[in-house]
């Protein structure tokens, strides 16, 4: 099957997480005028679409994913005039802008929830999910079931005023909306989607896109972790009974009226289930993020229970991410970083000063030859890496990390705390949230004031100013790789994907084909030289390489090459 080509498939997308991107006024927090000041830098990289993480008004308990007003801008990020200007400036440069759509939950400071919690008789009471307490044999009040929050503890919060609990799959300050209520859905579509489409926004990344439909009997979840009171409950809220009905309704009533892109954060999914969301015939979303790559080596229920992985595990995950839509009318995404993930060089490459740039170029090579729409996260193009292991838990600010650490110590005390900190240093969301390193001045040029989060210690070594005009920099390698991707888009964006050396634990060889055209990519995922024997026939032209001195029969440490094959 040949894919239909369209702008959102061809696009290279750059994610901006506003708090840590660029501060224009010295208050230590990134802002929209700061973003506008860097648009030429982003455009020069070869970017077509900017995805802006939540910039709506919010108490910022979960860095903007707790929205108190869908139709206002968080004051520290700027004004609605600034947002209008950002839309215009992107469009003036031939780029598009998509926003984050957070509609599984709101902030508890949203007017809807304030009314909902005001009394059991309030017209908006049913806009959120309220349940009566349970009582145990001793007469103690308990939550309605044993569901655990993604941010530790119970997924239910007791509200004394009305003697009921509300559901929050994330923070206590993020109550889940009740999608069973049609009036609620219509209000969401109007306030969170149509309002921004009318302003000229070009689409949305849809947060937690598989979660809005809960199993309405709200049963107890199976016991997975005996030592914990509250259990993983994905079984009852991921891909729930009406989720596809809700997405179809949202498409029919709103999204289909505009030429926009939608990408859903769905996570782990079988191929069969994934196609239900993103098959073009289903009319739900254009594409989705699968978590197979970014969570390789982790337990699905708990990323900090890390078991590690070998290269064949990564290959399998890459294949799932990039090839799941092959032969269908669906579409894939390819990414290695986002605001919820650590830095890819620390995760999949080698962050030592010796191999950081070269392994970063290898990862850029791998990413940009994959089938699907490509996503790059701020600072990824510079080779920003995880924070040093020497930082203690007090430097980590993300609610997920902080709550997890507290709960771990409560249950386990000091036992294996070093192992937990090793895992936090590898996997925490905080690593993507340190300020972007623009130059070698104080705070990496992010802000003239004290940044809201500590800048990574390596900003003098890793920053944009030192790379933009350096032809050998990682930034310019990403620029070249994105150019190659577009020049041969039939192969790299739309081509068929095949892994040749699945069981090899050192090298990763990918063949891309499109009709009679073929590309051959080989990557050495070790810091030692390995033998190389080309297993292709025909004239081979090297079109992308991270090594100037290419040796015919040897791959150097972290070396990557992409050949165009002509028969």
Coordinates of C-alpha atoms in Angstrom, one line a residue:
X1 CA 0.0 0.0 0.0
X2 CA 1.3 3.5 -0.9
X3 CA 0.9 6.2 1.7
X4 CA -1.1 9.3 0.7
X5 CA 1.3 12.3 1.1
X6 CA 0.3 15.4 3.1
X7 CA 2.0 18.3 5.0
X8 CA 1.7 16.8 8.4
X9 CA 3.3 13.5 7.3
X10 CA 6.2 15.4 5.6
X11 CA 6.7 17.7 8.6
X12 CA 9.6 17.9 11.0
X13 CA 8.2 18.9 14.3
X14 CA 10.0 20.7 17.1
X15 CA 8.6 20.6 20.6
X16 CA 9.0 23.7 22.9
X17 CA 8.4 23.3 26.6
X18 CA 7.9 27.0 27.5
X19 CA 9.1 27.1 31.1
X20 CA 12.6 26.1 30.2
X21 CA 13.0 27.4 26.7
X22 CA 14.0 31.1 26.6
X23 CA 13.3 33.8 29.2
X24 CA 12.9 37.3 27.7
X25 CA 12.4 39.3 30.9
X26 CA 14.7 37.9 33.5
X27 CA 12.1 36.4 35.9
X28 CA 13.7 33.0 35.6
X29 CA 10.8 31.4 33.6
X30 CA 10.7 30.9 29.8
X31 CA 8.1 32.9 27.9
X32 CA 6.4 33.4 24.6
X33 CA 8.4 36.5 23.6
X34 CA 11.5 34.4 24.3
X35 CA 10.2 31.7 21.9
X36 CA 9.5 34.4 19.2
X37 CA 13.1 35.6 19.5
X38 CA 14.4 32.1 18.5
X39 CA 12.1 31.3 15.6
X40 CA 14.8 31.9 13.0
X41 CA 17.0 29.5 14.8
X42 CA 14.3 26.8 14.7
X43 CA 13.4 27.5 11.1
X44 CA 17.1 27.3 10.1
X45 CA 17.3 23.8 11.6
X46 CA 14.7 22.6 9.1
X47 CA 11.6 22.6 11.2
X48 CA 8.1 22.9 9.7
X49 CA 5.9 22.7 12.8
X50 CA 6.3 23.9 16.4
X51 CA 4.5 21.9 19.1
X52 CA 4.0 24.2 22.1
X53 CA 3.5 22.4 25.4
X54 CA 0.8 23.9 27.6
X55 CA 0.9 27.7 27.9
X56 CA -2.6 28.1 29.3
X57 CA -3.4 29.7 32.6
X58 CA -2.5 27.2 35.4
X59 CA -1.4 26.9 39.0
X60 CA 1.6 24.9 37.6
X61 CA 1.3 22.0 40.0
X62 CA 2.2 19.8 36.9
X63 CA 3.9 22.4 34.8
X64 CA 0.8 23.5 33.0
X65 CA -0.8 20.2 32.5
X66 CA -3.2 21.4 35.2
X67 CA -5.2 23.9 33.3
X68 CA -7.4 26.5 35.1
X69 CA -8.6 28.3 31.9
X70 CA -8.3 26.9 28.4
X71 CA -8.9 30.4 26.9
X72 CA -6.2 32.3 28.8
X73 CA -2.4 32.4 28.8
X74 CA -0.3 31.7 31.9
X75 CA 0.8 35.2 32.9
X76 CA 4.4 34.3 33.4
X77 CA 4.5 33.1 29.8
X78 CA 2.9 36.2 28.4
X79 CA -0.4 37.6 27.2
X80 CA -3.0 36.5 24.6
X81 CA -1.5 39.2 22.3
X82 CA 1.9 37.4 22.6
X83 CA 0.2 34.1 21.7
X84 CA -1.5 35.8 18.7
X85 CA 1.9 37.2 17.7
X86 CA 3.6 33.7 18.0
X87 CA 0.9 32.2 15.7
X88 CA 1.5 35.0 13.2
X89 CA 5.3 34.8 13.3
X90 CA 5.3 31.1 12.8
X91 CA 3.0 31.4 9.8
X92 CA 5.1 34.3 8.4
X93 CA 8.1 32.0 8.3
X94 CA 6.1 29.2 6.6
X95 CA 5.9 27.2 9.9
X96 CA 2.8 25.9 11.6
X97 CA 2.0 25.9 15.3
X98 CA 0.2 23.1 17.3
X99 CA -0.7 23.3 20.9
X100 CA -1.1 20.7 23.7
X101 CA -4.7 19.5 24.2
X102 CA -5.2 18.5 27.9
X103 CA -8.8 17.2 28.2
X104 CA -8.7 14.2 30.5
X105 CA -8.6 16.5 33.4
X106 CA -8.4 20.2 34.5
X107 CA -6.9 22.0 37.4
X108 CA -9.0 22.0 40.6
X109 CA -8.8 25.8 40.2
X110 CA -10.8 25.7 36.9
X111 CA -14.2 27.4 37.3
X112 CA -15.9 24.2 36.1
X113 CA -14.4 22.2 39.0
X114 CA -15.0 25.0 41.6
X115 CA -18.7 24.8 40.7
X116 CA -18.7 21.0 40.6
X117 CA -17.3 20.7 44.1
X118 CA -19.5 23.5 45.5
X119 CA -22.4 21.1 46.2
X120 CA -23.9 17.8 45.1
X121 CA -26.8 19.7 43.5
X122 CA -24.7 22.0 41.4
X123 CA -25.4 21.7 37.6
X124 CA -21.7 20.9 37.0
X125 CA -21.5 18.2 39.7
X126 CA -21.6 15.5 37.0
X127 CA -18.8 17.3 34.9
X128 CA -16.3 15.4 37.1
X129 CA -16.2 11.9 38.6
X130 CA -17.5 11.8 42.2
X131 CA -18.1 8.7 44.3
X132 CA -19.2 7.9 47.8
X133 CA -16.6 6.6 50.3
X134 CA -16.3 2.9 51.1
X135 CA -16.0 1.8 54.8
X136 CA -13.9 -1.1 56.0
X137 CA -14.8 -3.7 58.6
X138 CA -13.6 -1.3 61.4
X139 CA -15.8 1.5 60.0
X140 CA -12.8 3.5 58.6
X141 CA -13.5 5.6 55.6
X142 CA -11.7 4.4 52.4
X143 CA -11.5 5.6 48.8
X144 CA -14.2 4.1 46.4
X145 CA -11.6 1.6 45.0
X146 CA -7.9 0.8 45.1
X147 CA -6.9 2.7 42.0
X148 CA -3.4 4.3 42.2
X149 CA -2.5 7.7 40.8
X150 CA 0.3 8.0 38.3
X151 CA 1.8 10.4 40.7
X152 CA 1.7 8.0 43.7
X153 CA -0.9 7.3 46.3
X154 CA -4.7 6.9 45.8
X155 CA -6.3 8.2 42.6
X156 CA -9.2 9.5 44.8
X157 CA -9.2 12.7 46.9
X158 CA -11.7 13.1 49.7
X159 CA -13.7 16.3 49.7
X160 CA -15.0 17.0 53.2
X161 CA -17.6 19.6 52.1
X162 CA -19.7 17.1 50.2
X163 CA -18.5 13.8 51.8
X164 CA -17.5 12.3 48.5
X165 CA -14.3 11.5 46.6
X166 CA -13.3 12.8 43.1
X167 CA -11.1 10.9 40.7
X168 CA -7.6 12.2 39.8
X169 CA -5.5 9.8 37.8
X170 CA -2.6 12.3 38.1
X171 CA -2.1 15.0 40.9
X172 CA -4.8 15.7 43.5
X173 CA -5.1 19.1 41.8
X174 CA -6.0 17.5 38.5
X175 CA -9.5 16.1 38.7
X176 CA -10.6 13.9 35.8
X177 CA -13.4 15.3 33.6
X178 CA -16.5 13.1 33.2
X179 CA -16.7 12.3 29.5
X180 CA -19.9 10.4 30.0
X181 CA -21.6 13.7 30.2
X182 CA -22.5 15.1 26.8
X183 CA -22.7 18.7 28.1
X184 CA -19.2 18.4 29.4
X185 CA -17.9 17.1 26.1
X186 CA -19.5 20.0 24.2
X187 CA -17.9 22.5 26.6
X188 CA -14.5 20.9 26.2
X189 CA -14.8 21.0 22.4
X190 CA -15.8 24.7 22.4
X191 CA -13.3 26.0 25.0
X192 CA -10.2 23.8 24.4
X193 CA -10.4 23.2 20.7
X194 CA -12.7 25.5 18.6
X195 CA -11.4 28.6 20.5
X196 CA -7.8 28.0 19.3
X197 CA -8.7 26.7 15.8
X198 CA -10.5 30.1 15.3
X199 CA -7.2 31.8 16.3
X200 CA -5.4 30.0 13.5
X201 CA -3.6 27.2 15.5
X202 CA -2.7 24.3 13.2
X203 CA -3.6 21.3 15.4
X204 CA -3.0 19.6 18.7
X205 CA -0.8 17.0 20.4
X206 CA -3.5 15.3 22.5
X207 CA -2.4 14.5 26.1
X208 CA -3.4 11.1 27.6
X209 CA -5.5 10.4 24.5
X210 CA -6.5 6.9 25.5
X211 CA -7.8 7.8 29.0
X212 CA -11.1 9.7 28.9
X213 CA -13.3 6.6 28.9
X214 CA -13.4 4.8 32.3
X215 CA -15.0 1.5 33.0
X216 CA -18.2 2.8 34.7
X217 CA -18.4 0.1 37.4
X218 CA -15.0 1.4 38.8
X219 CA -13.9 -2.0 40.1
X220 CA -10.8 -2.7 42.2
X221 CA -7.6 -3.2 40.2
X222 CA -5.7 -6.4 40.4
X223 CA -2.9 -6.5 43.0
X224 CA 0.4 -5.9 41.1
X225 CA 2.5 -4.5 44.0
X226 CA 1.6 -6.2 47.2
X227 CA 3.5 -3.7 49.3
X228 CA 1.4 -0.8 48.0
X229 CA -2.1 0.2 49.1
X230 CA -3.1 1.5 45.7
X231 CA -2.5 -0.4 42.4
X232 CA -2.0 0.4 38.7
X233 CA -5.4 0.8 37.2
X234 CA -4.7 1.2 33.5
X235 CA -6.9 -1.8 32.8
X236 CA -10.0 0.3 33.6
X237 CA -9.2 3.7 32.0
X238 CA -6.8 3.1 29.0
X239 CA -8.7 2.4 25.8
X240 CA -12.0 2.4 27.7
X241 CA -15.4 1.3 26.4
X242 CA -16.3 4.6 24.7
X243 CA -12.9 6.1 23.9
X244 CA -13.3 5.7 20.1
X245 CA -16.8 7.0 20.2
X246 CA -15.5 10.1 21.9
X247 CA -12.6 10.6 19.4
X248 CA -15.0 10.2 16.5
X249 CA -17.3 12.7 17.9
X250 CA -14.5 15.2 18.5
X251 CA -13.4 14.8 14.9
X252 CA -16.9 15.1 13.4
X253 CA -17.9 18.1 15.5
X254 CA -14.7 20.1 15.5
X255 CA -11.4 18.8 14.0
X256 CA -12.7 17.8 10.6
X257 CA -13.7 21.4 9.9
X258 CA -10.1 22.5 9.7
X259 CA -6.9 21.5 7.8
X260 CA -5.0 20.5 11.0
X261 CA -2.8 17.8 12.5
X262 CA -3.6 15.7 15.5
X263 CA -1.2 13.4 17.3
X264 CA -2.4 11.5 20.3
X265 CA -0.4 10.4 23.3
X266 CA -1.7 6.8 23.7
X267 CA 1.4 5.0 25.0
X268 CA 1.6 1.2 25.0
X269 CA -0.8 -0.4 22.5
X270 CA -1.1 -3.5 20.4
X271 CA -1.0 -2.9 16.7
X272 CA -4.6 -3.8 16.4
X273 CA -5.6 -1.3 19.1
X274 CA -3.3 1.4 17.7
X275 CA -4.9 1.2 14.3
X276 CA -8.3 1.9 15.8
X277 CA -7.1 5.4 16.8
X278 CA -5.1 6.3 13.7
X279 CA -6.5 4.5 10.7
X280 CA -7.6 7.2 8.3
X281 CA -10.9 5.4 7.8
X282 CA -11.7 5.6 11.5
X283 CA -11.7 9.4 11.5
X284 CA -10.2 9.9 15.0
X285 CA -6.6 11.2 15.0
X286 CA -3.8 11.5 12.3
X287 CA -1.1 9.7 14.4
X288 CA -0.1 8.7 17.9
X289 CA 2.9 8.4 20.1
X290 CA 3.8 4.8 21.2
X291 CA 6.1 4.4 24.2
X292 CA 7.9 1.3 23.2
X293 CA 11.2 3.1 22.4
X294 CA 11.3 5.7 25.3
X295 CA 10.3 3.1 27.9
X296 CA 12.5 0.2 26.6
X297 CA 13.9 -1.6 29.7
X298 CA 11.3 -0.2 32.0
X299 CA 8.4 -2.0 33.7
X300 CA 5.2 -0.7 31.9
X301 CA 3.5 0.0 35.3
X302 CA 6.5 1.8 36.8
X303 CA 9.3 3.4 34.9
X304 CA 11.6 3.6 38.0
X305 CA 11.6 -0.2 38.3
X306 CA 14.2 -0.4 35.6
X307 CA 15.6 -3.7 34.3
X308 CA 17.7 -2.5 31.4
X309 CA 17.8 -3.6 27.8
X310 CA 20.0 -4.9 25.0
X311 CA 20.3 -3.5 21.5
X312 CA 17.8 -6.1 20.0
X313 CA 15.2 -4.8 22.5
X314 CA 15.7 -1.3 21.1
X315 CA 15.5 -2.6 17.6
X316 CA 12.2 -4.3 18.3
X317 CA 10.8 -1.1 19.9
X318 CA 12.0 1.0 16.9
X319 CA 10.3 -1.5 14.6
X320 CA 7.0 -1.3 16.5
X321 CA 7.1 2.6 16.6
X322 CA 8.1 3.1 13.0
X323 CA 6.6 0.2 11.1
X324 CA 3.3 -0.5 12.9
X325 CA 1.2 1.3 10.3
X326 CA 2.9 -0.3 7.3
X327 CA 0.4 -1.7 4.7
X328 CA -2.5 0.3 6.3
X329 CA -4.0 3.7 5.9
X330 CA -2.7 4.7 9.3
X331 CA 0.4 6.9 10.1
X332 CA 3.3 6.6 12.5
X333 CA 5.5 9.0 14.5
X334 CA 9.2 8.8 15.3
X335 CA 10.8 10.4 18.4
X336 CA 13.4 9.8 21.0
X337 CA 12.7 12.7 23.5
X338 CA 9.9 14.8 24.9
X339 CA 9.1 16.7 28.1
X340 CA 8.2 13.4 29.9
X341 CA 11.5 11.6 29.0
X342 CA 15.2 11.8 29.8
X343 CA 17.7 12.9 27.2
X344 CA 18.3 10.4 24.4
X345 CA 22.1 10.5 24.4
X346 CA 22.1 9.6 28.2
X347 CA 19.5 6.9 27.5
X348 CA 20.6 5.3 24.2
X349 CA 24.0 6.8 23.4
X350 CA 27.1 7.7 25.4
X351 CA 27.1 11.0 27.3
X352 CA 30.8 11.0 28.1
X353 CA 32.6 14.1 26.6
X354 CA 34.5 11.7 24.3
X355 CA 31.4 10.2 22.6
X356 CA 28.5 12.5 23.3
X357 CA 28.6 14.3 20.0
X358 CA 29.2 11.3 17.9
X359 CA 26.6 9.1 19.6
X360 CA 24.2 12.1 19.3
X361 CA 24.8 12.1 15.5
X362 CA 24.2 8.4 15.4
X363 CA 20.9 8.8 17.2
X364 CA 20.0 11.7 14.8
X365 CA 20.8 9.4 11.9
X366 CA 18.6 6.7 13.2
X367 CA 15.7 9.0 14.0
X368 CA 15.6 10.9 10.7
X369 CA 15.5 7.8 8.5
X370 CA 12.5 6.3 10.2
X371 CA 9.1 6.2 8.6
X372 CA 6.5 8.6 10.0
X373 CA 6.4 12.2 11.2
X374 CA 9.6 13.1 13.0
X375 CA 9.6 15.0 16.4
X376 CA 12.6 16.7 18.0
X377 CA 12.6 18.1 21.5
X378 CA 14.2 21.4 22.5
X379 CA 17.9 21.0 23.2
X380 CA 18.0 17.5 21.5
X381 CA 19.6 19.2 18.5
X382 CA 22.4 20.5 20.7
X383 CA 23.1 17.2 22.5
X384 CA 21.8 18.3 25.9
X385 CA 22.1 15.4 28.3
X386 CA 20.8 14.3 31.7
X387 CA 21.8 16.1 34.9
X388 CA 24.9 14.8 36.7
X389 CA 24.5 11.9 39.1
X390 CA 26.0 14.1 41.8
X391 CA 22.8 16.1 42.0
X392 CA 20.7 15.0 45.0
X393 CA 16.9 14.6 45.1
X394 CA 16.4 18.2 46.2
X395 CA 17.4 19.4 42.7
X396 CA 14.6 17.3 41.1
X397 CA 11.4 19.3 40.9
X398 CA 9.0 17.2 38.9
X399 CA 5.9 16.1 40.9
X400 CA 6.2 12.6 39.5
X401 CA 9.8 12.2 40.7
X402 CA 9.3 13.9 44.0
X403 CA 6.2 12.0 45.0
X404 CA 7.7 8.7 43.9
X405 CA 10.8 9.3 46.0
X406 CA 8.7 10.2 49.1
X407 CA 6.5 7.2 48.7
X408 CA 9.5 4.9 48.2
X409 CA 11.2 6.1 51.3
X410 CA 7.9 5.8 53.3
X411 CA 7.6 2.1 52.2
X412 CA 11.2 1.0 52.1
X413 CA 13.2 3.5 54.1
X414 CA 16.8 3.7 53.0
X415 CA 16.9 0.2 51.4
X416 CA 18.4 0.3 47.9
X417 CA 18.1 4.1 47.8
X418 CA 21.2 4.4 45.7
X419 CA 19.7 2.1 43.0
X420 CA 16.5 4.3 43.0
X421 CA 18.7 7.4 42.5
X422 CA 20.6 5.7 39.7
X423 CA 17.2 5.1 38.0
X424 CA 16.0 8.6 38.7
X425 CA 19.2 9.9 37.2
X426 CA 18.6 7.8 34.1
X427 CA 14.8 8.1 33.6
X428 CA 13.3 11.1 35.4
X429 CA 11.2 13.7 33.5
X430 CA 13.3 16.5 35.1
X431 CA 16.2 15.8 32.6
X432 CA 14.2 17.3 29.8
X433 CA 13.2 20.2 31.9
X434 CA 16.5 21.9 32.6
X435 CA 16.8 25.3 30.9
X436 CA 17.9 25.2 27.2
X437 CA 21.6 26.2 26.9
X438 CA 21.8 29.1 24.5
X439 CA 25.4 30.3 25.2
X440 CA 28.2 30.0 27.7
X441 CA 27.1 33.0 29.8
X442 CA 25.5 32.6 33.3
X443 CA 22.5 30.2 33.3
X444 CA 23.5 29.1 29.8
X445 CA 22.0 32.3 28.4
X446 CA 18.5 31.1 29.3
X447 CA 17.8 33.9 31.7
X448 CA 19.4 37.0 33.3
X449 CA 17.7 36.0 36.5
X450 CA 17.8 32.9 38.6
X451 CA 16.2 30.1 36.6
X452 CA 13.2 28.3 38.1
X453 CA 15.2 25.1 37.8
X454 CA 19.0 24.7 37.9
X455 CA 20.8 24.8 34.6
X456 CA 22.8 21.7 33.7
X457 CA 26.4 22.1 34.8
X458 CA 27.7 21.5 31.3
X459 CA 26.3 24.7 29.6
X460 CA 29.7 26.1 28.8
X461 CA 30.5 23.0 26.8
X462 CA 27.0 22.4 25.3
X463 CA 25.2 25.4 23.9
X464 CA 23.6 26.8 20.8
X465 CA 26.0 29.7 20.3
X466 CA 29.0 27.3 19.9
X467 CA 27.2 25.1 17.4
X468 CA 25.1 27.2 15.0
X469 CA 28.1 28.3 12.9
X470 CA 30.2 25.1 13.4
X471 CA 29.8 22.8 10.4
X472 CA 30.8 19.8 12.6
X473 CA 28.3 20.5 15.4
X474 CA 25.4 18.3 16.3
X475 CA 23.0 21.1 15.5
X476 CA 24.3 21.2 11.9
X477 CA 24.3 17.4 11.7
X478 CA 20.6 17.5 12.6
X479 CA 20.1 20.2 10.0
X480 CA 21.8 18.0 7.3
X481 CA 19.9 14.9 8.4
X482 CA 16.6 16.7 8.1
X483 CA 17.6 17.9 4.6
X484 CA 18.5 14.4 3.5
X485 CA 15.2 13.1 5.0
X486 CA 13.2 15.6 2.8
X487 CA 15.4 15.2 -0.3
X488 CA 14.7 11.5 -0.3
X489 CA 11.3 11.6 1.4
X490 CA 9.8 8.7 -0.5
X491 CA 12.5 6.5 1.2
X492 CA 12.9 8.0 4.6
X493 CA 9.5 9.5 5.4
X494 CA 7.3 7.1 3.5
X495 CA 9.6 4.1 2.8
X496 CA 9.2 0.4 3.8
X497 CA 11.3 -0.5 6.9
X498 CA 13.4 -3.6 7.4
X499 CA 16.0 -4.6 10.0
X500 CA 18.8 -6.8 8.7
X501 CA 20.8 -7.8 11.9
X502 CA 18.0 -8.2 14.5
X503 CA 20.1 -10.3 17.0
X504 CA 23.3 -8.4 16.7
X505 CA 24.0 -6.6 20.0
X506 CA 26.5 -4.1 18.6
X507 CA 25.3 -2.9 15.2
X508 CA 21.9 -1.9 13.9
X509 CA 21.3 -2.1 10.1
X510 CA 18.2 -0.7 8.5
X511 CA 17.1 -1.0 4.9
X512 CA 14.5 1.5 3.5
X513 CA 12.8 0.8 0.2
X514 CA 10.4 2.8 -2.0
X515 CA 9.6 1.2 -5.3
X516 CA 13.0 0.6 -7.0
X517 CA 14.8 3.0 -4.6
X518 CA 16.7 1.7 -1.7
X519 CA 18.7 3.1 1.3
X520 CA 21.0 1.2 3.6
X521 CA 21.9 2.5 7.1
X522 CA 24.3 0.9 9.5
X523 CA 25.0 2.1 13.1
X524 CA 27.6 0.9 15.6
X525 CA 26.0 1.2 19.1
X526 CA 29.3 0.6 21.0
X527 CA 32.4 2.6 21.8
X528 CA 34.7 0.2 20.1
X529 CA 35.4 -0.5 16.4
X530 CA 33.5 -3.4 14.8
X531 CA 34.0 -5.2 11.5
X532 CA 31.7 -4.0 8.6
X533 CA 30.8 -6.1 5.6
X534 CA 28.3 -4.4 3.3
X535 CA 25.6 -6.8 2.3
X536 CA 24.1 -4.9 -0.6
X537 CA 24.5 -5.0 -4.3
X538 CA 24.7 -2.1 -6.7
X539 CA 26.3 1.3 -6.7
X540 CA 26.4 2.8 -3.2
X541 CA 26.6 6.5 -2.5
X542 CA 27.2 7.7 1.0
X543 CA 24.6 10.4 1.7
X544 CA 24.9 10.8 5.5
X545 CA 27.8 9.9 7.8
X546 CA 29.0 11.0 11.3
X547 CA 32.6 10.1 10.5
X548 CA 34.9 12.0 8.1
X549 CA 37.4 9.1 7.7
X550 CA 35.1 6.3 6.6
X551 CA 36.9 2.9 6.5
X552 CA 35.5 0.3 4.1
X553 CA 35.7 -2.8 6.4
X554 CA 35.4 -1.2 9.8
X555 CA 32.8 0.8 11.7
X556 CA 34.4 3.1 14.3
X557 CA 32.9 3.7 17.7
X558 CA 29.4 5.1 17.5
X559 CA 29.8 5.5 13.7
X560 CA 26.7 5.7 11.5
X561 CA 26.4 5.7 7.7
X562 CA 23.5 6.0 5.3
X563 CA 24.0 4.8 1.7
X564 CA 21.8 5.3 -1.3
X565 CA 21.8 2.1 -3.4
X566 CA 21.3 2.1 -7.1
X567 CA 21.0 -1.2 -8.9

